[in-house]
């Protein structure tokens, strides 16, 4: 080995592991609201990653599709067999 070369000191430690972070700590809950035609306004909740840098949380929410029954939307169990697909347009 040549003088002045110590390869072991220049390299990082082998086998270092990343710090494990809970994936749900980086997410936010948003309420999903139905149009004013229906009696029930809040359809449910959904998770989305927080805004970070150029990635915006609003962009991830748009165009999501949620399925809800008419019985839940109008508080009438007789119409529960009909289902609607609601798309997120505005945040």
C-alpha positions as YAML, in Angstrom:
chain: A
units: angstrom
residues:
- id: 1
  name: UNK
  ca: [0.00, 0.00, 0.00]
- id: 2
  name: UNK
  ca: [1.30, 3.42, -0.93]
- id: 3
  name: UNK
  ca: [2.06, 6.05, 1.67]
- id: 4
  name: UNK
  ca: [-0.76, 8.53, 2.31]
- id: 5
  name: UNK
  ca: [-3.57, 6.30, 1.07]
- id: 6
  name: UNK
  ca: [-5.95, 5.07, 3.69]
- id: 7
  name: UNK
  ca: [-9.04, 3.89, 1.86]
- id: 8
  name: UNK
  ca: [-10.93, 2.82, 4.98]
- id: 9
  name: UNK
  ca: [-11.06, 6.33, 6.46]
- id: 10
  name: UNK
  ca: [-12.44, 7.99, 3.34]
- id: 11
  name: UNK
  ca: [-15.44, 5.66, 3.01]
- id: 12
  name: UNK
  ca: [-18.57, 5.95, 5.10]
- id: 13
  name: UNK
  ca: [-19.69, 3.30, 7.51]
- id: 14
  name: UNK
  ca: [-21.22, 0.25, 5.93]
- id: 15
  name: UNK
  ca: [-24.72, -0.83, 6.81]
- id: 16
  name: UNK
  ca: [-26.03, 2.48, 8.14]
- id: 17
  name: UNK
  ca: [-29.81, 2.45, 8.04]
- id: 18
  name: UNK
  ca: [-32.17, 5.32, 7.37]
- id: 19
  name: UNK
  ca: [-34.21, 6.63, 10.23]
- id: 20
  name: UNK
  ca: [-37.65, 5.08, 9.97]
- id: 21
  name: UNK
  ca: [-40.41, 7.70, 9.82]
- id: 22
  name: UNK
  ca: [-44.10, 6.95, 10.18]
- id: 23
  name: UNK
  ca: [-45.63, 7.52, 6.71]
- id: 24
  name: UNK
  ca: [-48.86, 8.89, 8.21]
- id: 25
  name: UNK
  ca: [-46.98, 11.75, 9.87]
- id: 26
  name: UNK
  ca: [-46.47, 13.29, 6.40]
- id: 27
  name: UNK
  ca: [-50.17, 13.20, 5.48]
- id: 28
  name: UNK
  ca: [-53.15, 15.46, 6.07]
- id: 29
  name: UNK
  ca: [-56.86, 14.69, 6.32]
- id: 30
  name: UNK
  ca: [-59.34, 16.53, 4.10]
- id: 31
  name: UNK
  ca: [-63.16, 16.52, 4.28]
- id: 32
  name: UNK
  ca: [-65.02, 15.51, 1.13]
- id: 33
  name: UNK
  ca: [-68.17, 17.55, 0.53]
- id: 34
  name: UNK
  ca: [-71.05, 16.76, -1.77]
- id: 35
  name: UNK
  ca: [-72.92, 19.32, -3.92]
- id: 36
  name: UNK
  ca: [-75.78, 21.30, -2.38]
- id: 37
  name: UNK
  ca: [-78.34, 19.08, -4.13]
- id: 38
  name: UNK
  ca: [-77.88, 16.44, -1.42]
- id: 39
  name: UNK
  ca: [-78.93, 16.74, 2.23]
- id: 40
  name: UNK
  ca: [-75.68, 15.38, 3.64]
- id: 41
  name: UNK
  ca: [-72.83, 17.74, 2.83]
- id: 42
  name: UNK
  ca: [-69.85, 15.82, 4.26]
- id: 43
  name: UNK
  ca: [-69.40, 12.57, 2.36]
- id: 44
  name: UNK
  ca: [-66.22, 11.40, 4.08]
- id: 45
  name: UNK
  ca: [-62.54, 12.06, 4.66]
- id: 46
  name: UNK
  ca: [-59.46, 11.33, 2.59]
- id: 47
  name: UNK
  ca: [-55.69, 11.33, 3.11]
- id: 48
  name: UNK
  ca: [-53.22, 13.29, 1.02]
- id: 49
  name: UNK
  ca: [-49.49, 13.98, 1.26]
- id: 50
  name: UNK
  ca: [-48.58, 17.41, 2.64]
- id: 51
  name: UNK
  ca: [-47.39, 20.14, 0.31]
- id: 52
  name: UNK
  ca: [-43.65, 19.97, -0.13]
- id: 53
  name: UNK
  ca: [-41.56, 22.05, -2.50]
- id: 54
  name: UNK
  ca: [-43.20, 22.17, -5.92]
- id: 55
  name: UNK
  ca: [-45.61, 19.34, -5.11]
- id: 56
  name: UNK
  ca: [-48.89, 20.82, -3.94]
- id: 57
  name: UNK
  ca: [-51.46, 18.87, -1.88]
- id: 58
  name: UNK
  ca: [-54.30, 20.42, -3.90]
- id: 59
  name: UNK
  ca: [-52.96, 18.85, -7.10]
- id: 60
  name: UNK
  ca: [-53.06, 15.39, -5.53]
- id: 61
  name: UNK
  ca: [-56.66, 15.86, -4.41]
- id: 62
  name: UNK
  ca: [-58.12, 17.02, -7.71]
- id: 63
  name: UNK
  ca: [-59.81, 14.42, -9.93]
- id: 64
  name: UNK
  ca: [-60.12, 11.85, -7.13]
- id: 65
  name: UNK
  ca: [-63.30, 9.79, -7.43]
- id: 66
  name: UNK
  ca: [-65.43, 8.86, -4.41]
- id: 67
  name: UNK
  ca: [-68.37, 6.48, -4.51]
- id: 68
  name: UNK
  ca: [-71.36, 7.17, -2.25]
- id: 69
  name: UNK
  ca: [-74.86, 5.74, -2.13]
- id: 70
  name: UNK
  ca: [-77.91, 7.93, -2.58]
- id: 71
  name: UNK
  ca: [-79.24, 6.63, 0.72]
- id: 72
  name: UNK
  ca: [-76.27, 8.10, 2.56]
- id: 73
  name: UNK
  ca: [-76.39, 11.38, 0.66]
- id: 74
  name: UNK
  ca: [-80.13, 12.02, 1.18]
- id: 75
  name: UNK
  ca: [-80.59, 10.17, 4.51]
- id: 76
  name: UNK
  ca: [-83.11, 7.84, 2.88]
- id: 77
  name: UNK
  ca: [-82.35, 4.13, 3.19]
- id: 78
  name: UNK
  ca: [-84.91, 3.17, 0.52]
- id: 79
  name: UNK
  ca: [-82.63, 4.62, -2.16]
- id: 80
  name: UNK
  ca: [-79.47, 2.96, -0.88]
- id: 81
  name: UNK
  ca: [-79.17, 0.73, -3.95]
- id: 82
  name: UNK
  ca: [-78.29, 3.72, -6.16]
- id: 83
  name: UNK
  ca: [-74.67, 4.81, -6.14]
- id: 84
  name: UNK
  ca: [-73.02, 8.02, -7.27]
- id: 85
  name: UNK
  ca: [-69.43, 8.60, -8.23]
- id: 86
  name: UNK
  ca: [-68.37, 12.08, -7.10]
- id: 87
  name: UNK
  ca: [-65.20, 13.66, -8.47]
- id: 88
  name: UNK
  ca: [-63.18, 16.25, -6.55]
- id: 89
  name: UNK
  ca: [-63.07, 19.47, -8.60]
- id: 90
  name: UNK
  ca: [-62.36, 22.22, -6.09]
- id: 91
  name: UNK
  ca: [-60.42, 22.36, -2.82]
...
